[in-house]
JSON list of C-alpha atoms in Angstrom, two decimals:
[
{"chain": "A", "resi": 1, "resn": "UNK", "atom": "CA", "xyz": [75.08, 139.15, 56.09]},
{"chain": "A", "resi": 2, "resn": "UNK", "atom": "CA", "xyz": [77.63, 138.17, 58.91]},
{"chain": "A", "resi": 3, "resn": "UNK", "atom": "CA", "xyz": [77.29, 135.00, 60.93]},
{"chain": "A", "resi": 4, "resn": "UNK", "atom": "CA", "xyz": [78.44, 134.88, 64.14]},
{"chain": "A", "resi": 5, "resn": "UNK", "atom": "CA", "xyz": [79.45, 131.52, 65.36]},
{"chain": "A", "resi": 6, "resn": "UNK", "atom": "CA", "xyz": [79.76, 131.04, 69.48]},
{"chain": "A", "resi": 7, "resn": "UNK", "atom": "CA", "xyz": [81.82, 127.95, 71.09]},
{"chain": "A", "resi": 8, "resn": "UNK", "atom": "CA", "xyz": [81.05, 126.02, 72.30]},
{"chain": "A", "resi": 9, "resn": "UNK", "atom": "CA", "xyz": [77.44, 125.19, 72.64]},
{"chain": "A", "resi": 10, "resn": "UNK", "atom": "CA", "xyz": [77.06, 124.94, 75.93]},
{"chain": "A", "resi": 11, "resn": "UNK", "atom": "CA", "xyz": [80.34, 124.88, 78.76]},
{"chain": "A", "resi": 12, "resn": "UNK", "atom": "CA", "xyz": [80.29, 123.07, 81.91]},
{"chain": "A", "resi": 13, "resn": "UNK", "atom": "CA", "xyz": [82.67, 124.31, 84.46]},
{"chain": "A", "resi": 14, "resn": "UNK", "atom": "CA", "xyz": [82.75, 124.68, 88.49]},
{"chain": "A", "resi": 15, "resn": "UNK", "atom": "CA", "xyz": [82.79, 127.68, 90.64]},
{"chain": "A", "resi": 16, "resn": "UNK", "atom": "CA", "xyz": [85.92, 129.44, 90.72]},
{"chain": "A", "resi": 17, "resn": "UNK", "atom": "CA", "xyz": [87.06, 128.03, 87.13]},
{"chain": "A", "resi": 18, "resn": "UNK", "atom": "CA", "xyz": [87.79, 129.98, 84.29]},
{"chain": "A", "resi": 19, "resn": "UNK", "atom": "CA", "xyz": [85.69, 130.08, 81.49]},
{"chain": "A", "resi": 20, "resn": "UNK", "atom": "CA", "xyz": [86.55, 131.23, 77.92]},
{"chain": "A", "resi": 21, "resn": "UNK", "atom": "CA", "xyz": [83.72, 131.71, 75.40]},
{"chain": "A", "resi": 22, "resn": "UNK", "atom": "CA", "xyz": [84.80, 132.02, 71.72]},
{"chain": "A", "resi": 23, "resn": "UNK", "atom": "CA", "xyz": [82.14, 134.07, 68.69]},
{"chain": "A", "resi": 24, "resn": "UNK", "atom": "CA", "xyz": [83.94, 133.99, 65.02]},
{"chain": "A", "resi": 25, "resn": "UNK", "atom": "CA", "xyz": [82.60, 136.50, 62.65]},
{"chain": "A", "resi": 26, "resn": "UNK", "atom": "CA", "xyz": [81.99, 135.04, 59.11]},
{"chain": "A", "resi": 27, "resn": "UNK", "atom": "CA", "xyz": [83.77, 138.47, 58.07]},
{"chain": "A", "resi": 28, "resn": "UNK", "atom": "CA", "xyz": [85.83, 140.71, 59.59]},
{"chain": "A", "resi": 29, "resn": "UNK", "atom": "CA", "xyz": [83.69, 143.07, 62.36]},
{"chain": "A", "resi": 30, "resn": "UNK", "atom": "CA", "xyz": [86.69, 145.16, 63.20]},
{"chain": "A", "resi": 31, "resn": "UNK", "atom": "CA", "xyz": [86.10, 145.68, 66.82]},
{"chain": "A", "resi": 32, "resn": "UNK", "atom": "CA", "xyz": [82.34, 146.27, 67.04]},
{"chain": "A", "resi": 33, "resn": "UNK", "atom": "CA", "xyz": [81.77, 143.24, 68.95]},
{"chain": "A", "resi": 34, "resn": "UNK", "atom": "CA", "xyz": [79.65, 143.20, 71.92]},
{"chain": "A", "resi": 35, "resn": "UNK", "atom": "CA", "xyz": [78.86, 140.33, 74.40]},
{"chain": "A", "resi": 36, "resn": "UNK", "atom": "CA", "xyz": [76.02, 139.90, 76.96]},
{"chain": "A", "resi": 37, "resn": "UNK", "atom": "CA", "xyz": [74.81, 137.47, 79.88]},
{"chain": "A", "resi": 38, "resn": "UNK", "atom": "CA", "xyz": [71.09, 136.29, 79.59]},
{"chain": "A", "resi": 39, "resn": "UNK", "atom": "CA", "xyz": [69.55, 134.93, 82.66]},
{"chain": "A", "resi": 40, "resn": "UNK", "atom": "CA", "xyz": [66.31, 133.06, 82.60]},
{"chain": "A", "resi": 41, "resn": "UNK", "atom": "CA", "xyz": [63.16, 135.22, 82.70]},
{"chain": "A", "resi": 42, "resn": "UNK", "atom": "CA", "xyz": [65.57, 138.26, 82.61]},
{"chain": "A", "resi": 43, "resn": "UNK", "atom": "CA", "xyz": [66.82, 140.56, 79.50]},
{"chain": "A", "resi": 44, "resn": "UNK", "atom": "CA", "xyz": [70.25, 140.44, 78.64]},
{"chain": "A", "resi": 45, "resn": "UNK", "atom": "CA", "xyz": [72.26, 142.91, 80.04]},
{"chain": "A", "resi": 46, "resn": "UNK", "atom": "CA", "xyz": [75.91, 144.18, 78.35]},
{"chain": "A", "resi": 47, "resn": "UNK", "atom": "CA", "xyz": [79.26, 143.13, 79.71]},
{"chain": "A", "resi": 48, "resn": "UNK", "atom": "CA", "xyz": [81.75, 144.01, 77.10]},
{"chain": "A", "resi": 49, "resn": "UNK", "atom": "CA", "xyz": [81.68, 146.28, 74.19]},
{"chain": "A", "resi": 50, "resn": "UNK", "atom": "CA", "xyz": [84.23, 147.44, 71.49]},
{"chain": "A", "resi": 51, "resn": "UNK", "atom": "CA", "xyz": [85.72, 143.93, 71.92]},
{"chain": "A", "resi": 52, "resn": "UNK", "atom": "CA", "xyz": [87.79, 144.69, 75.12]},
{"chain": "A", "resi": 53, "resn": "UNK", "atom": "CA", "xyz": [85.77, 147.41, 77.03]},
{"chain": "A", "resi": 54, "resn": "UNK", "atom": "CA", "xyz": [83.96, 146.43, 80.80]},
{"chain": "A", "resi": 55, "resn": "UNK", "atom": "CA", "xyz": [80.32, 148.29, 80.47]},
{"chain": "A", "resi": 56, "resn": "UNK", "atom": "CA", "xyz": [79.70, 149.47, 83.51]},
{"chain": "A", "resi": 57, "resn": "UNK", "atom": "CA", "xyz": [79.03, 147.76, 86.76]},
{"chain": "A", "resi": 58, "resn": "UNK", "atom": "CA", "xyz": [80.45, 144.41, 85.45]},
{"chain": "A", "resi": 59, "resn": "UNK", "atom": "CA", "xyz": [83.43, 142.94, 87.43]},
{"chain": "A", "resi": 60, "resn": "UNK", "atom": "CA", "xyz": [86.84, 142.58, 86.58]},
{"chain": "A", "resi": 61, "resn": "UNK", "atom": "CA", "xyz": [86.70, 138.94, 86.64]},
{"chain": "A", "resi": 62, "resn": "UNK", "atom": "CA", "xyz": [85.29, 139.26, 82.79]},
{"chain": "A", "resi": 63, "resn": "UNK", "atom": "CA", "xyz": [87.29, 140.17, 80.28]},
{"chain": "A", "resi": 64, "resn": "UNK", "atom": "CA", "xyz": [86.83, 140.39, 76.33]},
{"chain": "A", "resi": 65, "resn": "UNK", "atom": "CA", "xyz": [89.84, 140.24, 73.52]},
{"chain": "A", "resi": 66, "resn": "UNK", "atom": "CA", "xyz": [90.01, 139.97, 69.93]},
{"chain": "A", "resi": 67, "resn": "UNK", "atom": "CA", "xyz": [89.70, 141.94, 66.79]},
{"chain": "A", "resi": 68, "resn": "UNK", "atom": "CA", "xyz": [88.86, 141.05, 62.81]},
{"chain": "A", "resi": 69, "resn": "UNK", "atom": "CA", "xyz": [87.04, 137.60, 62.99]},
{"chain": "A", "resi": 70, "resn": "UNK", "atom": "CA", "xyz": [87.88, 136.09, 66.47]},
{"chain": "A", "resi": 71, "resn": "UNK", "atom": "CA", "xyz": [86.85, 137.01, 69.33]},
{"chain": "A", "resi": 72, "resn": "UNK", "atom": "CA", "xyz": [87.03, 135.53, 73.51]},
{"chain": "A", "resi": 73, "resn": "UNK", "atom": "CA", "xyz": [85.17, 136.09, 76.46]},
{"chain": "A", "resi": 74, "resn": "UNK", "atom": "CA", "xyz": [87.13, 135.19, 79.75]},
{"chain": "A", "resi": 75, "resn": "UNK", "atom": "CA", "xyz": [85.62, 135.24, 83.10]},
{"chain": "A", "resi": 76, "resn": "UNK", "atom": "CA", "xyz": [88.55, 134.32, 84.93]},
{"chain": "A", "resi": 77, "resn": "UNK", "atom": "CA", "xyz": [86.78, 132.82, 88.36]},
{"chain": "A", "resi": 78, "resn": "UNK", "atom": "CA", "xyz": [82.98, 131.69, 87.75]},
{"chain": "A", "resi": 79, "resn": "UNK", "atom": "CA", "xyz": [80.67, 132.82, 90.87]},
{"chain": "A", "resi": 80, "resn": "UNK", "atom": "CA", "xyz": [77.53, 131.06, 91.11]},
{"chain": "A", "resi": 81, "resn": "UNK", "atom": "CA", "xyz": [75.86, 133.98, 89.56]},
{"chain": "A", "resi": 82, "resn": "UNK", "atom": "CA", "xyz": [77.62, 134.05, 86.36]},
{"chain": "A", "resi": 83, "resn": "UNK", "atom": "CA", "xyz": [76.36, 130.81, 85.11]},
{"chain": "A", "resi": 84, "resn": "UNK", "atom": "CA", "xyz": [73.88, 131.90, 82.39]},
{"chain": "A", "resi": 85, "resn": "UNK", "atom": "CA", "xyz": [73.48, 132.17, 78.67]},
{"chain": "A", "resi": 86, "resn": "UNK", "atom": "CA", "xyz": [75.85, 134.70, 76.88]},
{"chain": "A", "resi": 87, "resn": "UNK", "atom": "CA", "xyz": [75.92, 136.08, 73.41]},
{"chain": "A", "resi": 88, "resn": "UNK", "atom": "CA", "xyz": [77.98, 137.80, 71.25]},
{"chain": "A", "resi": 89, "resn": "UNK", "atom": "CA", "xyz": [76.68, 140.28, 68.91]},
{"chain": "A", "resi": 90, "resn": "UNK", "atom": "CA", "xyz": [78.16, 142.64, 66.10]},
{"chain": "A", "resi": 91, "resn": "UNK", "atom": "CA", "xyz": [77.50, 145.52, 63.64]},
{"chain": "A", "resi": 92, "resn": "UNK", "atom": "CA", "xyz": [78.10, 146.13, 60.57]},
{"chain": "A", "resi": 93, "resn": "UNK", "atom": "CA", "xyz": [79.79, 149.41, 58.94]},
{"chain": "A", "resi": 94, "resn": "UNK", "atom": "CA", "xyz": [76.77, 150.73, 56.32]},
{"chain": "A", "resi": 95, "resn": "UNK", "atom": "CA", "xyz": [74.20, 150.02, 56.66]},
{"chain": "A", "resi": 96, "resn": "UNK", "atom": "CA", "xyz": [74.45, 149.41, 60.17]},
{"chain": "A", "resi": 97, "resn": "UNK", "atom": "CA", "xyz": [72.91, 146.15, 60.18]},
{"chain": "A", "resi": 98, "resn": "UNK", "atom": "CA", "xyz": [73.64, 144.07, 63.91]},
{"chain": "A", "resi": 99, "resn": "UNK", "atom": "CA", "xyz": [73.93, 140.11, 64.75]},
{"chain": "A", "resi": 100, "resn": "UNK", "atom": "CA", "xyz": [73.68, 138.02, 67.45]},
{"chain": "A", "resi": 101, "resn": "UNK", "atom": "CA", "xyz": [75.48, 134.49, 68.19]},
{"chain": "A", "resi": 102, "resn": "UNK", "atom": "CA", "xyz": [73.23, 131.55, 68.96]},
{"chain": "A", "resi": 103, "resn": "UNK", "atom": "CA", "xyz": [74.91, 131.64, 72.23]},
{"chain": "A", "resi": 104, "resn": "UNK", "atom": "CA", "xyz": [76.70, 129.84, 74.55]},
{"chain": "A", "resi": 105, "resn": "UNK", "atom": "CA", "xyz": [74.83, 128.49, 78.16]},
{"chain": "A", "resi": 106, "resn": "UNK", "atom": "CA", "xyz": [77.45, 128.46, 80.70]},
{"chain": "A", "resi": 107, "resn": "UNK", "atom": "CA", "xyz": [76.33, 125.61, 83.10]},
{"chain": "A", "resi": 108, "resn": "UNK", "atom": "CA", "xyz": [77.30, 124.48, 86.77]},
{"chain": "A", "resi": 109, "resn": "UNK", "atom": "CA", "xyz": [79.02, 121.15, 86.32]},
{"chain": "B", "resi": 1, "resn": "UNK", "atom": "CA", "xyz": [68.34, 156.51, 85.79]},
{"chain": "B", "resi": 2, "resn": "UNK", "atom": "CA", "xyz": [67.82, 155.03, 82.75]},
{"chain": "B", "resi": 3, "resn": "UNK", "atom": "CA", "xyz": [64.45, 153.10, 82.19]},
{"chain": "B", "resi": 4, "resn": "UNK", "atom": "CA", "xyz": [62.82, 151.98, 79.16]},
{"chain": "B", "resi": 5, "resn": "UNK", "atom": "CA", "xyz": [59.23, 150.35, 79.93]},
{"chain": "B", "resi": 6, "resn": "UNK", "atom": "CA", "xyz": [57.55, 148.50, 77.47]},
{"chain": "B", "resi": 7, "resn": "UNK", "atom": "CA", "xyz": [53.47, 147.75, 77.06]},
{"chain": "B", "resi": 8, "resn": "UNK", "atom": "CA", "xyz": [51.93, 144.53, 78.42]},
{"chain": "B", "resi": 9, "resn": "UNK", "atom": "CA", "xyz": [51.13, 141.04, 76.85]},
{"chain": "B", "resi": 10, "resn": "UNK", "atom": "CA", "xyz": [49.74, 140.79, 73.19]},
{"chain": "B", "resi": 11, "resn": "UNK", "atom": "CA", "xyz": [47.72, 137.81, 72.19]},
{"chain": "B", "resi": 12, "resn": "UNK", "atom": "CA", "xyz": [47.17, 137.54, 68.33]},
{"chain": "B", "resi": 13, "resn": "UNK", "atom": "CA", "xyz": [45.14, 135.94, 65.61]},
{"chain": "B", "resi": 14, "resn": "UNK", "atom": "CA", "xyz": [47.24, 134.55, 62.79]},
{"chain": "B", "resi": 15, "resn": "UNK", "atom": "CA", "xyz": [47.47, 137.58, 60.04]},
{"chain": "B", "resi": 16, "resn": "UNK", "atom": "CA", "xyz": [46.84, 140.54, 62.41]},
{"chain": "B", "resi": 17, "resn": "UNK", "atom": "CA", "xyz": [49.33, 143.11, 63.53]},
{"chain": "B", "resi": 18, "resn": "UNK", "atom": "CA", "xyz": [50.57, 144.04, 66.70]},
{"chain": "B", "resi": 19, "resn": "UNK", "atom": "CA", "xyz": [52.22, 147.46, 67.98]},
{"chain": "B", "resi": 20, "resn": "UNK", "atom": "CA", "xyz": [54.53, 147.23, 70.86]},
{"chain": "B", "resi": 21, "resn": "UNK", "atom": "CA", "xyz": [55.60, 150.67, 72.58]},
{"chain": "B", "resi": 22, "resn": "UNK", "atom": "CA", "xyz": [58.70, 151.33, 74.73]},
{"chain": "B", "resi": 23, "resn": "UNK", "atom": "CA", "xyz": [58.73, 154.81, 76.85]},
{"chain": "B", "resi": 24, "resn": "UNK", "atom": "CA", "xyz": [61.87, 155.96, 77.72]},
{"chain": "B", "resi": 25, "resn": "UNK", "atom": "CA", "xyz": [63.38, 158.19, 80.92]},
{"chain": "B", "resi": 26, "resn": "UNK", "atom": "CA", "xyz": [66.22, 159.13, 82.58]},
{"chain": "B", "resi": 27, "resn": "UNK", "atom": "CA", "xyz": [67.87, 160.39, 79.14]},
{"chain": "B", "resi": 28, "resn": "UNK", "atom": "CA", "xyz": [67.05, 162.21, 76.65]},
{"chain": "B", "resi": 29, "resn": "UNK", "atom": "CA", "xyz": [65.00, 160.03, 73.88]},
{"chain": "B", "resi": 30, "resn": "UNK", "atom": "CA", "xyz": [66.30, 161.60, 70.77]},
{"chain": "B", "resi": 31, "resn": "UNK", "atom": "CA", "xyz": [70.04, 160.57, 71.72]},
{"chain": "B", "resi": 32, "resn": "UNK", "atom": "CA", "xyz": [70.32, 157.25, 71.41]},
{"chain": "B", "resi": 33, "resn": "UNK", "atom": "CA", "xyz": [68.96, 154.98, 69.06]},
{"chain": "B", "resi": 34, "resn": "UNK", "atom": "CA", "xyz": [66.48, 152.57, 70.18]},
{"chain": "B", "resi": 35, "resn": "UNK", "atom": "CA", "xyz": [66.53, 148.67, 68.58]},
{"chain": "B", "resi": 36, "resn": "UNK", "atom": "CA", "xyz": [64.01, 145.50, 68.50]},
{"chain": "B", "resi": 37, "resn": "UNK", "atom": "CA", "xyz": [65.40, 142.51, 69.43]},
{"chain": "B", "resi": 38, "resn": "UNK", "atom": "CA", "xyz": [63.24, 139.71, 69.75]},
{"chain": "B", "resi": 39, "resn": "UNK", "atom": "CA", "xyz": [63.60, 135.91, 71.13]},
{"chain": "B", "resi": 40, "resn": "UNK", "atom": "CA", "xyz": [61.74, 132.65, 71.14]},
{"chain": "B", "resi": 41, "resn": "UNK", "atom": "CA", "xyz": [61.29, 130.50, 73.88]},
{"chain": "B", "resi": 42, "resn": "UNK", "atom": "CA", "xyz": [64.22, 128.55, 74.80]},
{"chain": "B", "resi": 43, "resn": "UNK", "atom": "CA", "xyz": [66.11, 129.96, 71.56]},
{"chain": "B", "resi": 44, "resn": "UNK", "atom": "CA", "xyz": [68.53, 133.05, 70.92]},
{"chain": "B", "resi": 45, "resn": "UNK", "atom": "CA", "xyz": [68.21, 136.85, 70.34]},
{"chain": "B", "resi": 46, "resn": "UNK", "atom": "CA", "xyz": [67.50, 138.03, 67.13]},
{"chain": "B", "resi": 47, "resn": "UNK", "atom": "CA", "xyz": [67.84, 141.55, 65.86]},
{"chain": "B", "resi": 48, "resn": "UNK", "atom": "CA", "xyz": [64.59, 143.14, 64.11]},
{"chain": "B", "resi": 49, "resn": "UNK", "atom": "CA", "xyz": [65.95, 146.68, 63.15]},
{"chain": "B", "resi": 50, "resn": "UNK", "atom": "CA", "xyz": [66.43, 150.28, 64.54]},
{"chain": "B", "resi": 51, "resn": "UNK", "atom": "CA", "xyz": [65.14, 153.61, 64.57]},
{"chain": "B", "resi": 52, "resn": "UNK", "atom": "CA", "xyz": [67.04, 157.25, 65.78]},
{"chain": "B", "resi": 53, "resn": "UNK", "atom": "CA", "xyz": [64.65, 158.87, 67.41]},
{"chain": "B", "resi": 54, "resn": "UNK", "atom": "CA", "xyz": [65.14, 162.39, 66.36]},
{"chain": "B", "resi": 55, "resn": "UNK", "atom": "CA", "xyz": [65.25, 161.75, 62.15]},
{"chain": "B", "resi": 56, "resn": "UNK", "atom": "CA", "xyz": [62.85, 159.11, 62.27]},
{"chain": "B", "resi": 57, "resn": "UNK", "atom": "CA", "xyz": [65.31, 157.00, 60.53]},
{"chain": "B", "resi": 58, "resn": "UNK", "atom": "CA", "xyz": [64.78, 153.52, 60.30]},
{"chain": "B", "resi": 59, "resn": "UNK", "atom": "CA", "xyz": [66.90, 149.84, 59.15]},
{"chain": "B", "resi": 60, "resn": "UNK", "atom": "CA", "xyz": [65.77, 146.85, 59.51]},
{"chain": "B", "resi": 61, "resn": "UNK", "atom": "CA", "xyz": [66.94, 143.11, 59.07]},
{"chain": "B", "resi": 62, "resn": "UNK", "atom": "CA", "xyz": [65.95, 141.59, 55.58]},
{"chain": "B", "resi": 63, "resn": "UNK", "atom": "CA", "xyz": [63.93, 138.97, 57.06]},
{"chain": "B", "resi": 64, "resn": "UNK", "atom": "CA", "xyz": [61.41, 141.50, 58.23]},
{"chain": "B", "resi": 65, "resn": "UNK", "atom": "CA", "xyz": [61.28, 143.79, 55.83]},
{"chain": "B", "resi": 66, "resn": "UNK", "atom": "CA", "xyz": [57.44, 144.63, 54.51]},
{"chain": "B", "resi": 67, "resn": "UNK", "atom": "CA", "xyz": [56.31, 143.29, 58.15]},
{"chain": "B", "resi": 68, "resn": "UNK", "atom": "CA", "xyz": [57.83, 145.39, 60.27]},
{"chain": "B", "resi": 69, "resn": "UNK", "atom": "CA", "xyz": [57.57, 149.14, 61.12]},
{"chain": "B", "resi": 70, "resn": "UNK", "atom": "CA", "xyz": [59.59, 151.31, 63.62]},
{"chain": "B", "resi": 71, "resn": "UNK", "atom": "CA", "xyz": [58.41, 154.71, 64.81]},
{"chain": "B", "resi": 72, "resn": "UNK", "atom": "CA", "xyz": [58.19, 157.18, 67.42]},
{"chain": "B", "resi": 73, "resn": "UNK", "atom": "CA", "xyz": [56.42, 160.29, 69.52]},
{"chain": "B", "resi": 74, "resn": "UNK", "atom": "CA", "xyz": [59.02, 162.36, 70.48]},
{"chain": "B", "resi": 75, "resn": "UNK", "atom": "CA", "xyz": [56.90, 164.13, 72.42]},
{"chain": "B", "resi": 76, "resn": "UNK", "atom": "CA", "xyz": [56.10, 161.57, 74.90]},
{"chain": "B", "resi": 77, "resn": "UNK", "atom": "CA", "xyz": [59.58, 159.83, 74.47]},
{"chain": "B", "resi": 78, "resn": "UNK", "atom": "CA", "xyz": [58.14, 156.67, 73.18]},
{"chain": "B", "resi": 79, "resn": "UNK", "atom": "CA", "xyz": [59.47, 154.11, 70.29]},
{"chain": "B", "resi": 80, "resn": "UNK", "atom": "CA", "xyz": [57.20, 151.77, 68.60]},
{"chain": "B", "resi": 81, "resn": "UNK", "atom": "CA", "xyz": [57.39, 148.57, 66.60]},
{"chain": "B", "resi": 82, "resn": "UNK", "atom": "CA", "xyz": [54.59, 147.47, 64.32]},
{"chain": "B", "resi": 83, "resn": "UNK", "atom": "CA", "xyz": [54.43, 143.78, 63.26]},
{"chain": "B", "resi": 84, "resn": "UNK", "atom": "CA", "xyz": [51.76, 142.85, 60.63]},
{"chain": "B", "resi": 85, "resn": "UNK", "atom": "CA", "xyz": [51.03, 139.15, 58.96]},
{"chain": "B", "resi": 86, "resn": "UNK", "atom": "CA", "xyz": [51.62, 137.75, 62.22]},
{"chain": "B", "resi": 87, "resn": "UNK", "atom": "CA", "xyz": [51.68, 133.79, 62.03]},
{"chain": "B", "resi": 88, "resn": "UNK", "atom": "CA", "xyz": [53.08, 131.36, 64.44]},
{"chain": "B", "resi": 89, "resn": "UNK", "atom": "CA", "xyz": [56.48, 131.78, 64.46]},
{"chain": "B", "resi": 90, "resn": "UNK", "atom": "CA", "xyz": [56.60, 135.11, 65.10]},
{"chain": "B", "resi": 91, "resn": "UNK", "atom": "CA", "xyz": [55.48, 134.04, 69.12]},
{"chain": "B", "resi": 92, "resn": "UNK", "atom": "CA", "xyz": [58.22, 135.78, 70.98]},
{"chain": "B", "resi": 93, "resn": "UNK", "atom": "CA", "xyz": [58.96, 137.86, 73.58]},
{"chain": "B", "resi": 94, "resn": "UNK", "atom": "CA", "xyz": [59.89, 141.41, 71.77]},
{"chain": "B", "resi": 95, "resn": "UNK", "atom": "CA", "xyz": [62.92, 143.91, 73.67]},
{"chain": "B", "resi": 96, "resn": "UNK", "atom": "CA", "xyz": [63.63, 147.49, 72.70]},
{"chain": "B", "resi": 97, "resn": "UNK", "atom": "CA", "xyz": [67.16, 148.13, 73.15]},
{"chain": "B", "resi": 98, "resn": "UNK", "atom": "CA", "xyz": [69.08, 151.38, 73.48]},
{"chain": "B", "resi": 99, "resn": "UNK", "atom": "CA", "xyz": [72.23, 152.22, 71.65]},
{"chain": "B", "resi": 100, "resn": "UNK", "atom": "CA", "xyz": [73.78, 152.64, 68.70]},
{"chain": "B", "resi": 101, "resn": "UNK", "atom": "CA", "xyz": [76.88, 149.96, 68.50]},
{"chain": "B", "resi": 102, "resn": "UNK", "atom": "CA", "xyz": [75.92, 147.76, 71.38]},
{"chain": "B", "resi": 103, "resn": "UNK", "atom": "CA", "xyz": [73.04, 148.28, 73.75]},
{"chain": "B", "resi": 104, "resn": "UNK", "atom": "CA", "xyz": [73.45, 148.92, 77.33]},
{"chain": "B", "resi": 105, "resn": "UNK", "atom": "CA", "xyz": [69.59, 149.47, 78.13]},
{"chain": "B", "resi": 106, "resn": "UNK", "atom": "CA", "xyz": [66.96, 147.38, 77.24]},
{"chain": "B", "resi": 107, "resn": "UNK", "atom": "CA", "xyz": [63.09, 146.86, 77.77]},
{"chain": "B", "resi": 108, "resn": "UNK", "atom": "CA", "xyz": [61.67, 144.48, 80.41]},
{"chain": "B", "resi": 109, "resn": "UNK", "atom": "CA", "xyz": [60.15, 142.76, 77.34]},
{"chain": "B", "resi": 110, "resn": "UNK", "atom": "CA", "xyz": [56.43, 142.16, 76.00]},
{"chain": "B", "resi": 111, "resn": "UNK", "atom": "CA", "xyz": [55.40, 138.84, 75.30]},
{"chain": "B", "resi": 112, "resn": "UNK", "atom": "CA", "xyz": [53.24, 138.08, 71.78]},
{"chain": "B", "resi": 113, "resn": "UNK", "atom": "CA", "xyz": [51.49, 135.55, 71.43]},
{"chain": "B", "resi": 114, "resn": "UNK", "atom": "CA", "xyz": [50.08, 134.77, 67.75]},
{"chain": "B", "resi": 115, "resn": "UNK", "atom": "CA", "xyz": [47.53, 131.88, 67.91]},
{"chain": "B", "resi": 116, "resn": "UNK", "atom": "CA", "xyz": [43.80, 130.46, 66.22]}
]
């Protein structure tokens, strides 16, 4: 089974920082990495899939890179509303078996 | 657009089963794959398995295996996940999620509770 590791735990950062989340795959994933924002009370919702693809709706201010076993998340200038939880999440070839991240909680410092 | 509503708030006895349903609209059902994804209070998501809706086939995470069941009525676009030997830790609120490779819809959620 692949492990996805996310750091760091938890990020503390100010409005209009940048923030860069890292997940490392315990094996390689390719590029079928996937990351999503979790707000309290709410279900996640997608931001970034294949690794470097927007889903859409999401703003330009987040970005995804990375490929293999190491993968980022940038959201180049925090708004208030981005400060949440956010997971990575992958899939395996055959059988197509999925993981999540524990997460990382992006909090207002 | 696309919706996927799941049935209310379960509360269970230790050892009984519980079947959570998730109707989708706004796409056609048999398309997409549907997942379970469940999560804890206060802890991360984990992934319980998927279904395609139009073979019936199913995977599911080792950890669940014997416990869990996926399946579906195609004819009322709904997706269903069966949960038996419920005990404690399995109090969590459940998600289906849509997609194959990453999932871009997902359920409001349905709360179980498994409690004496």
């Amino acid at each position: 089974e692949i492990v996805l590791t996310q750091s760091p735990a938890t990020l503390s950062l100010s409005p209009g920082e940048r923030a860069t989340l890292s997940c490392r795959a315990s094996q390689s994933v390719s590029s079928y990495l996937a990351w999503y924002q979790q707000k309290p009370g709410q279900a996640p919702r997608l931001l970034i899939y294949d690794a470097s693809n927007r889903a859409t709706g999401i703003p330009a201010r987040f970005s995804g890179s990375g490929s293999g076993t190491d993968f980022t998340l940038t959201i180049s200038s925090l708004e208030p509303e981005d400060f949440a939880v956010y997971y990575c999440q992958q899939r395996s070839n055959w059988p197509p078996l999925y993981t999540f991240g524990q997460g990382t909680k992006l909090e207002i410092k | 657009q696309v919706q996927l509503v799941q049935s209310g708030a379960e509360v269970k006895k230790p050892g009984a089963s519980v079947k959570v349903s998730c109707k989708a609209s706004g796409y056609t059902f048999t398309s997409y794959d549907i997942n379970w994804v469940r999560q804890a209070t206060g802890q991360g998501l984990e992934w319980m398995g998927w279904m395609n809706p139009n073979s019936g086939n199913t995977g599911y995470a080792q950890k669940f295996q014997g416990r869990v069941t996926m399946t579906r009525n195609t004819s009322i676009s709904t997706a269903y996940m069966e949960l038996s030997s419920l005990r404690s830790e399995d109090t969590a609120v459940y998600y289906c999620a849509r997609g194959a490779d990453y999932y871009a819809g997902w359920g409001q959620g349905t709360l179980v509770t498994v409690s004496s």
